[in-house]
Short mmCIF file of C-alpha atoms and ligand atoms in Angstrom, two decimals:
data_model
loop_
_atom_site.label_atom_id
_atom_site.label_comp_id
_atom_site.label_asym_id
_atom_site.label_seq_id
_atom_site.Cartn_x
_atom_site.Cartn_y
_atom_site.Cartn_z
CA MET A 3 -0.05 -0.04 0.03
CA ASP A 4 1.18 3.54 -0.67
CA ALA A 5 1.99 5.50 2.40
CA THR A 6 1.35 9.16 2.58
CA PRO A 7 4.54 11.15 3.46
CA ALA A 8 2.98 12.10 6.77
CA SER A 9 2.25 8.57 7.80
CA SER A 10 5.65 7.15 6.54
CA SER A 11 7.57 9.59 8.73
CA THR A 12 5.70 8.33 11.85
CA SER A 13 5.70 4.63 10.79
CA ALA A 14 9.16 4.12 12.27
CA VAL A 15 7.87 4.97 15.79
CA ASP A 16 4.38 3.43 15.22
CA LYS A 17 4.34 0.19 17.06
CA LYS A 18 3.18 -2.89 15.08
CA LYS A 19 -0.01 -4.42 16.32
CA PRO A 20 0.62 -7.47 18.51
CA VAL A 21 0.10 -10.91 16.94
CA VAL A 22 -2.35 -13.30 18.65
CA ILE A 23 -1.26 -16.94 18.69
CA ILE A 24 -4.05 -19.50 19.34
CA THR A 25 -2.68 -22.79 20.28
CA ILE A 26 -4.88 -25.73 19.26
CA GLY A 27 -4.08 -29.48 19.43
CA MET A 28 -5.11 -32.82 20.66
CA ALA A 29 -5.19 -33.51 24.44
CA GLY A 30 -1.61 -34.19 25.59
CA ALA A 31 0.03 -32.80 22.43
CA GLY A 32 1.81 -30.33 24.72
CA LYS A 33 -0.11 -27.04 24.13
CA SER A 34 0.31 -25.80 27.67
CA THR A 35 3.93 -26.81 27.84
CA PHE A 36 4.49 -25.02 24.48
CA VAL A 37 2.83 -22.00 25.69
CA GLN A 38 5.09 -21.97 28.64
CA GLN A 39 8.23 -22.37 26.54
CA ILE A 40 7.34 -19.60 24.14
CA CYS A 41 6.59 -17.34 27.02
CA SER A 42 9.92 -17.97 28.61
CA TYR A 43 11.62 -17.36 25.22
CA LEU A 44 9.90 -14.07 24.90
CA HIS A 45 10.94 -13.07 28.49
CA SER A 46 14.53 -14.01 27.75
CA GLN A 47 14.77 -11.77 24.67
CA ASN A 48 16.80 -8.68 24.81
CA PRO A 49 14.93 -6.46 25.65
CA PRO A 50 12.43 -8.77 27.21
CA SER A 51 9.07 -8.92 25.41
CA PRO A 52 6.56 -10.32 27.92
CA PRO A 53 3.46 -11.62 26.11
CA TYR A 54 -0.04 -11.23 27.26
CA VAL A 55 -1.40 -14.68 28.10
CA LEU A 56 -4.92 -16.10 28.27
CA ASN A 57 -5.65 -19.52 29.80
CA LEU A 58 -9.00 -20.78 28.33
CA ASP A 59 -8.82 -24.27 29.93
CA PRO A 60 -11.12 -24.30 32.95
CA ALA A 61 -10.15 -27.76 33.95
CA VAL A 62 -6.38 -27.46 34.10
CA VAL A 63 -5.05 -28.03 37.61
CA ASN A 64 -1.62 -26.43 37.16
CA VAL A 65 -0.96 -23.77 34.53
CA PRO A 66 2.81 -23.87 33.85
CA PHE A 67 2.84 -20.21 32.85
CA GLU A 68 1.79 -16.95 34.28
CA ALA A 69 -1.60 -16.11 32.81
CA ASN A 70 -2.84 -12.53 32.66
CA ILE A 71 -6.45 -13.67 32.18
CA ASP A 72 -7.42 -17.09 33.56
CA ILE A 73 -10.80 -18.55 32.81
CA ARG A 74 -10.68 -20.33 36.17
CA ASP A 75 -10.97 -16.88 37.90
CA THR A 76 -14.40 -16.38 36.33
CA VAL A 77 -15.96 -19.82 36.20
CA ASP A 78 -15.61 -22.79 38.56
CA TYR A 79 -16.03 -25.71 36.33
CA HIS A 80 -16.64 -28.23 39.17
CA GLU A 81 -19.49 -26.02 40.24
CA VAL A 82 -20.86 -25.84 36.70
CA MET A 83 -20.77 -29.71 36.55
CA LYS A 84 -22.62 -29.95 39.82
CA GLN A 85 -25.24 -27.31 39.03
CA TYR A 86 -26.11 -28.56 35.56
CA ASN A 87 -25.56 -32.27 36.19
CA LEU A 88 -22.83 -32.49 33.63
CA GLY A 89 -19.90 -34.79 33.02
CA PRO A 90 -16.34 -33.32 32.67
CA ASN A 91 -16.59 -32.55 28.93
CA GLY A 92 -20.01 -30.88 29.25
CA GLY A 93 -18.71 -29.06 32.35
CA ILE A 94 -15.68 -27.68 30.35
CA LEU A 95 -17.86 -26.71 27.43
CA THR A 96 -20.44 -24.88 29.51
CA ALA A 97 -17.71 -23.16 31.52
CA LEU A 98 -16.27 -21.97 28.18
CA ASN A 99 -19.72 -20.81 26.98
CA LEU A 100 -20.20 -18.90 30.21
CA PHE A 101 -16.85 -17.20 29.77
CA THR A 102 -17.54 -16.35 26.15
CA THR A 103 -20.60 -14.37 27.17
CA LYS A 104 -18.08 -11.98 28.71
CA PHE A 105 -15.63 -12.04 25.92
CA ASP A 106 -16.21 -8.49 24.98
CA GLN A 107 -14.54 -7.47 28.27
CA VAL A 108 -11.63 -9.73 27.59
CA LEU A 109 -11.25 -8.20 24.22
CA GLU A 110 -11.32 -4.78 25.80
CA LEU A 111 -8.57 -5.75 28.22
CA VAL A 112 -6.44 -7.20 25.36
CA GLU A 113 -6.90 -4.15 23.22
CA LYS A 114 -5.93 -1.94 26.05
CA ARG A 115 -2.61 -3.69 26.15
CA ALA A 116 -2.07 -3.83 22.46
CA ASP A 117 0.40 -0.99 22.44
CA SER A 118 2.71 -2.47 25.05
CA VAL A 119 2.93 -6.12 24.05
CA ASP A 120 4.20 -7.89 20.98
CA TYR A 121 2.25 -11.12 21.42
CA VAL A 122 -0.99 -12.31 22.87
CA ILE A 123 -1.10 -16.02 23.46
CA LEU A 124 -4.19 -18.26 24.02
CA ASP A 125 -3.95 -21.67 25.59
CA THR A 126 -7.16 -23.66 24.79
CA PRO A 127 -8.80 -26.68 26.61
CA GLY A 128 -7.07 -29.96 26.59
CA GLN A 129 -9.75 -31.69 24.45
CA ILE A 130 -9.42 -30.18 21.00
CA GLU A 131 -13.10 -30.46 19.95
CA ILE A 132 -14.31 -28.33 22.89
CA PHE A 133 -12.66 -25.31 21.25
CA THR A 134 -12.74 -26.24 17.63
CA TRP A 135 -16.36 -27.54 17.33
CA SER A 136 -18.13 -25.28 19.76
CA ALA A 137 -19.91 -21.99 19.06
CA SER A 138 -17.79 -20.45 21.84
CA GLY A 139 -14.53 -21.44 20.17
CA ALA A 140 -15.75 -19.90 16.95
CA ILE A 141 -16.97 -16.69 18.63
CA ILE A 142 -13.61 -16.30 20.52
CA THR A 143 -11.55 -16.99 17.37
CA ASP A 144 -13.58 -14.64 15.18
CA ALA A 145 -13.74 -11.84 17.69
CA ILE A 146 -10.08 -11.83 18.26
CA ALA A 147 -9.08 -12.27 14.72
CA SER A 148 -11.15 -9.45 13.46
CA SER A 149 -9.45 -7.13 16.04
CA LEU A 150 -5.74 -8.24 15.82
CA PRO A 151 -3.55 -10.19 13.49
CA THR A 152 -4.02 -13.79 14.47
CA VAL A 153 -2.38 -17.13 13.75
CA VAL A 154 -3.27 -20.66 14.63
CA ALA A 155 -0.42 -22.79 16.14
CA TYR A 156 -1.61 -26.46 15.59
CA VAL A 157 0.48 -28.41 18.12
CA ILE A 158 1.16 -32.07 17.12
CA ASP A 159 2.48 -34.82 19.23
CA THR A 160 5.24 -35.90 16.89
CA PRO A 161 6.13 -39.28 18.55
CA ARG A 162 2.41 -40.29 18.24
CA THR A 163 2.02 -39.53 14.61
CA VAL A 164 4.80 -41.78 13.16
CA ALA A 165 2.12 -44.23 11.94
CA PRO A 166 0.88 -43.11 8.54
CA ALA A 167 -2.82 -43.50 9.51
CA THR A 168 -2.45 -41.36 12.61
CA PHE A 169 -0.44 -38.86 10.62
CA MET A 170 -3.21 -38.72 8.06
CA SER A 171 -6.00 -38.21 10.54
CA ASN A 172 -4.08 -35.46 12.35
CA MET A 173 -3.51 -33.64 9.05
CA LEU A 174 -7.22 -34.00 8.15
CA TYR A 175 -8.12 -32.44 11.51
CA ALA A 176 -5.76 -29.60 10.91
CA CYS A 177 -7.17 -29.16 7.38
CA SER A 178 -10.64 -28.84 8.78
CA ILE A 179 -9.61 -26.17 11.29
CA LEU A 180 -7.66 -24.36 8.52
CA TYR A 181 -10.79 -24.10 6.29
CA LYS A 182 -13.07 -23.24 9.21
CA THR A 183 -10.98 -20.38 10.59
CA LYS A 184 -9.24 -19.33 7.31
CA LEU A 185 -6.41 -18.02 9.44
CA PRO A 186 -2.70 -18.24 8.87
CA PHE A 187 -1.74 -21.71 10.08
CA ILE A 188 1.48 -23.10 11.62
CA LEU A 189 1.94 -26.82 12.09
CA VAL A 190 4.04 -27.21 15.27
CA PHE A 191 5.57 -30.69 15.38
CA ASN A 192 6.21 -30.83 19.18
CA LYS A 193 8.36 -33.18 21.28
CA THR A 194 11.19 -33.38 18.76
CA ASP A 195 13.52 -34.16 21.63
CA VAL A 196 11.86 -37.56 21.64
CA GLN A 197 11.13 -37.94 17.79
CA SER A 198 12.52 -35.93 15.01
CA HIS A 199 9.84 -34.42 12.73
CA ASP A 200 11.81 -35.12 9.45
CA PHE A 201 9.54 -37.91 8.41
CA ALA A 202 6.62 -35.64 8.55
CA LEU A 203 8.24 -32.94 6.49
CA GLU A 204 9.18 -35.67 3.91
CA TRP A 205 5.59 -36.94 3.80
CA MET A 206 4.25 -33.44 3.31
CA HIS A 207 6.66 -32.57 0.50
CA ASP A 208 6.51 -35.88 -1.28
CA PHE A 209 3.24 -37.79 -1.33
CA GLU A 210 4.98 -40.77 -3.02
CA ALA A 211 7.18 -41.04 0.12
CA PHE A 212 4.02 -41.14 2.18
CA GLN A 213 2.45 -43.79 -0.01
CA MET A 214 5.51 -45.91 0.19
CA ALA A 215 5.49 -45.64 4.01
CA LEU A 216 1.72 -46.56 3.89
CA ALA A 217 2.47 -49.58 1.79
CA SER A 218 5.16 -50.83 4.02
CA HIS A 219 3.05 -50.38 7.14
CA GLN A 220 1.40 -53.50 8.62
CA GLY A 221 -2.23 -54.13 7.97
CA THR A 222 -2.45 -52.29 4.63
CA THR A 223 -3.08 -55.35 2.50
CA ASP A 224 -5.64 -58.09 2.97
CA GLU A 225 -5.10 -61.95 2.71
CA ASP A 226 -4.95 -61.86 -0.98
CA GLY A 227 -2.22 -59.15 -0.98
CA GLU A 228 -4.60 -56.50 -2.29
CA PRO A 229 -4.59 -53.07 -0.64
CA THR A 230 -7.27 -52.72 2.02
CA TYR A 231 -10.01 -50.21 1.62
CA MET A 232 -8.40 -47.98 4.26
CA ASN A 233 -5.16 -48.11 2.36
CA SER A 234 -6.67 -47.09 -0.89
CA LEU A 235 -8.60 -44.29 0.87
CA MET A 236 -5.59 -42.93 2.51
CA ASN A 237 -3.59 -43.23 -0.80
CA SER A 238 -6.11 -40.93 -2.52
CA MET A 239 -6.45 -38.64 0.45
CA SER A 240 -2.67 -38.05 0.32
CA LEU A 241 -3.21 -36.53 -3.14
CA VAL A 242 -5.90 -34.22 -1.86
CA LEU A 243 -3.93 -33.18 1.12
CA ASP A 244 -0.95 -32.20 -1.08
CA GLU A 245 -2.95 -29.07 -2.04
CA PHE A 246 -3.59 -28.24 1.61
CA TYR A 247 0.06 -28.58 2.65
CA LYS A 248 0.94 -25.77 0.28
CA HIS A 249 -0.96 -23.39 2.54
CA LEU A 250 0.85 -24.06 5.76
CA LYS A 251 4.15 -23.53 7.47
CA ALA A 252 5.61 -26.41 9.52
CA VAL A 253 8.15 -26.19 12.32
CA GLY A 254 9.61 -28.75 14.72
CA VAL A 255 9.92 -27.75 18.38
CA SER A 256 10.64 -29.19 21.63
CA SER A 257 8.65 -27.57 24.45
CA VAL A 258 10.97 -29.17 26.94
CA THR A 259 14.36 -28.04 25.59
CA GLY A 260 13.17 -24.98 23.71
CA ALA A 261 14.69 -26.13 20.33
CA GLY A 262 12.96 -24.73 17.30
CA VAL A 263 11.12 -21.89 19.23
CA LYS A 264 13.14 -19.23 17.29
CA GLU A 265 12.00 -20.72 13.98
CA PHE A 266 8.39 -20.80 15.26
CA PHE A 267 8.55 -17.03 15.81
CA GLU A 268 9.95 -16.61 12.29
CA ALA A 269 6.92 -18.38 11.04
CA VAL A 270 4.62 -16.14 13.15
CA GLU A 271 6.19 -13.08 11.58
CA ALA A 272 5.60 -14.41 8.18
CA SER A 273 2.05 -15.26 9.11
CA ARG A 274 1.44 -11.69 10.18
CA GLU A 275 1.98 -10.57 6.53
CA GLU A 276 -0.29 -13.35 5.28
CA TYR A 277 -2.98 -12.22 7.71
CA GLU A 278 -2.80 -8.64 6.37
CA LYS A 279 -2.67 -9.63 2.74
CA GLU A 280 -5.25 -12.40 2.75
CA TYR A 281 -7.41 -12.54 5.87
CA ILE A 282 -8.28 -8.80 6.22
CA PRO A 283 -9.52 -8.29 2.68
CA GLU A 284 -11.49 -11.58 2.90
CA LEU A 285 -13.08 -10.43 6.26
CA ALA A 286 -14.12 -7.12 4.60
CA ARG A 287 -15.54 -9.02 1.68
CA VAL A 288 -17.51 -11.40 3.97
CA ARG A 289 -18.79 -8.48 5.97
CA ALA A 290 -19.98 -6.56 3.05
CA GLN A 291 -21.65 -9.61 1.70
CA ARG A 292 -23.43 -10.42 4.91
CA GLU A 293 -24.72 -6.80 5.11
CA GLU A 294 -25.95 -6.88 1.62
CA THR A 295 -27.75 -10.25 2.12
CA LEU A 296 -29.33 -8.87 5.25
CA ARG A 297 -30.52 -5.69 3.52
CA GLN A 298 -31.98 -7.74 0.63
CA THR A 299 -33.85 -10.14 3.00
CA LYS A 300 -35.23 -7.19 4.96
CA GLU A 301 -36.37 -5.45 1.84
CA GLU A 302 -37.96 -8.60 0.35
CA SER A 303 -39.93 -9.48 3.46
CA MET A 304 -41.09 -5.84 3.91
CA SER A 305 -42.39 -5.67 0.36
CA ARG A 306 -44.06 -9.06 0.77
CA VAL A 307 -45.87 -7.80 3.98
CA MET A 308 -46.93 -4.65 2.19
CA LYS A 309 -48.36 -6.54 -0.72
CA ASP A 310 -50.10 -9.07 1.38
CA LEU A 311 -51.77 -6.31 3.37
CA ALA A 312 -52.85 -4.45 0.29
CA ILE A 313 -54.44 -7.71 -1.14
CA ASP A 314 -56.24 -8.51 2.08
CA ARG A 315 -57.72 -5.08 2.36
CA GLU A 316 -58.83 -5.12 -1.21
CA ARG A 317 -60.45 -8.49 -0.97
CA ASN A 318 -62.17 -7.92 2.37
CA PRO A 319 -62.54 -4.31 3.36
CA GLU A 320 -65.13 -5.31 6.03
CA ALA A 321 -62.62 -7.60 7.97
CA ALA A 322 -59.89 -4.93 7.59
CA LEU A 323 -62.00 -2.68 9.75
CA HIS A 324 -62.04 -5.18 12.59
CA ASP A 325 -58.40 -6.15 12.30
CA ARG A 326 -57.15 -4.58 15.43
CA TRP A 327 -55.06 -5.53 18.36
CA ASP A 328 -57.23 -7.24 21.06
CA GLN A 329 -56.05 -5.99 24.35
CA GLU A 330 -57.91 -8.55 26.48
CA ASP A 331 -56.56 -11.65 24.72
CA GLU A 332 -53.12 -10.32 25.16
CA GLU A 333 -53.49 -9.85 28.89
CA GLU A 334 -54.65 -13.48 29.41
CA ASP A 335 -51.58 -14.71 27.54
CA ASP A 336 -49.34 -12.76 29.87
CA VAL A 337 -50.87 -14.56 32.88
CA GLU A 338 -50.13 -17.96 31.33
CA ASP A 339 -46.61 -17.03 30.59
CA ALA A 340 -46.06 -15.95 34.17
CA ASP A 341 -47.37 -19.29 35.40
CA ILE A 342 -44.75 -21.14 33.46
CA ILE A 343 -41.94 -19.05 34.91
CA ASP A 344 -43.24 -19.53 38.35
CA ARG A 345 -42.93 -23.34 38.20
CA SER A 346 -39.31 -23.24 39.18
CA GLU A 347 -37.22 -20.84 40.98
CA GLU A 348 -34.00 -22.83 40.36
CA PRO A 349 -31.98 -22.24 37.23
CA TRP A 350 -33.06 -24.47 34.45
CA PRO A 351 -31.41 -25.37 31.14
CA GLY A 352 -31.70 -22.65 28.58
CA GLN A 353 -32.21 -19.89 31.12
CA TYR A 354 -29.88 -16.84 30.90
CA ILE A 355 -27.18 -17.76 33.23
CA ASP A 356 -25.78 -15.22 35.61
CA LEU A 357 -21.94 -15.82 35.85
CA THR A 358 -21.96 -14.89 39.54
CA GLN A 359 -24.20 -17.97 40.29
CA THR A 360 -21.35 -20.23 39.37
CA ARG A 361 -19.33 -19.04 42.35
CA ARG A 362 -19.32 -21.26 45.36
CA ARG A 363 -19.40 -18.45 47.95
CA ALA A 364 -19.51 -14.83 47.68
CA ASP A 365 -16.29 -14.40 49.62
CA GLU A 366 -14.34 -16.97 47.45
CA GLY A 367 -12.49 -13.99 45.78
CA MET A 368 -13.45 -14.93 42.19
CA SER A 369 -13.80 -11.64 40.40
CA TRP A 370 -14.19 -10.29 36.97
CA PRO A 371 -12.29 -8.81 35.37
CA ARG A 372 -9.07 -9.91 37.06
CA PRO A 373 -6.75 -7.06 37.83
CA THR A 374 -3.69 -7.34 35.49
N1 GDP B 410 9.46 -35.03 25.80
C1 GDP B 410 8.61 -34.00 25.70
N2 GDP B 410 7.42 -33.96 26.40
C2 GDP B 410 6.60 -32.93 26.29
C3 GDP B 410 6.79 -31.87 25.40
N3 GDP B 410 5.86 -31.03 25.41
C4 GDP B 410 4.93 -31.46 26.29
N4 GDP B 410 5.37 -32.68 26.82
C5 GDP B 410 4.66 -33.48 27.80
O1 GDP B 410 3.39 -33.87 27.25
C6 GDP B 410 2.38 -33.98 28.33
C7 GDP B 410 1.22 -33.09 27.85
O2 GDP B 410 1.53 -31.79 27.92
P1 GDP B 410 0.45 -30.58 28.09
O3 GDP B 410 1.24 -29.27 27.80
O4 GDP B 410 -0.24 -30.74 29.41
O5 GDP B 410 -0.50 -30.99 26.92
P2 GDP B 410 -1.94 -30.19 26.52
O6 GDP B 410 -3.03 -31.09 26.93
O7 GDP B 410 -1.78 -30.09 24.99
O8 GDP B 410 -1.90 -28.90 27.21
C8 GDP B 410 3.08 -33.44 29.55
O9 GDP B 410 3.45 -34.62 30.36
C9 GDP B 410 4.37 -32.72 29.07
O10 GDP B 410 5.39 -32.88 29.95
C10 GDP B 410 8.08 -32.00 24.62
O11 GDP B 410 8.43 -31.03 23.85
N5 GDP B 410 8.95 -33.03 24.83
MG1 MG B 411 -3.22 -27.84 28.42
#
């Protein structure tokens, strides 16, 4: 973009917007350990660049990093489980939903710090689907990504993806998240201190290498020596995924030793540009389209109503005279509604939930927002 002389003279002192890093990955892939490692890397920079960190996992017992905003300060997930008769996953999901109702405040806090930090880091719940397939996860991701440059760091447990089938299912999952969020995407092959990620890079760059690995893996042929259905399926899918791999960056890291973290931040910087070049124009396009559709729908239904009214009046001028609001009927309805509400004074599913109800005691010290 062409900068005007006035803005280019100030651009040297203008601080870049911070980049938001959303960590996503299967349970146990090492998201929280990774967040801890990248935080300590940023602290050890010269000058130090402390990030702004959000923990969104309500069920974690020990957070290995210092979180500026912690979901556990707002929602007690054990209490949510008890109050709504939920199991652990339902409890975590509901806790995240409750937290999301207040996400505008979170965003305000983050935006307030945007001038003083270089990175905002989100750690998500252990179970991947709670964040990736819930309305809350989508709301949080969209809200933050429309406000600041955002990248997804998809953390992979490298030692557990050495089998071609596991590798493939992990990549398909990553693919689904990429197409859902449309955000710049970094594959973080974690735990390289245990298992090098070279095999993964090879499979990504050369689908024939993947197909060979697949063929040599046990259980890929049936008794007659023919490839199994699963094998043929994965063979074809490796061709499809080839296109997907072109849109990603991949780095290998060890969240224990810190190896590869520097390369990860290089990928983040490159993603910032990608966000500005691709995500922002796409966001503007989608917004404009949504507004246009909304306007058209409104216009159409309005003109339909007007037309129907005109026809009605024309056909039956007598009835049109009596077509008025009946005050008495309306009042009776109100009484019935009130009865339904009176049935239960306890919270019931679907009721608007006051966040303060999830506290165990008023004096427990859970407060919102948390002082930073
Ligand atoms: N060897 C090794 N272990 C790791 C690494 N990263 C995480 N872990 C271990 O993997 C387990 C799960 O990590 P955690 O961060 O809790 O995973 P999360 O569920 O994705 O947040 C823990 O026992 C970590 O110590 C790594 O880079 N190398
Ligand atoms: Mg975790």
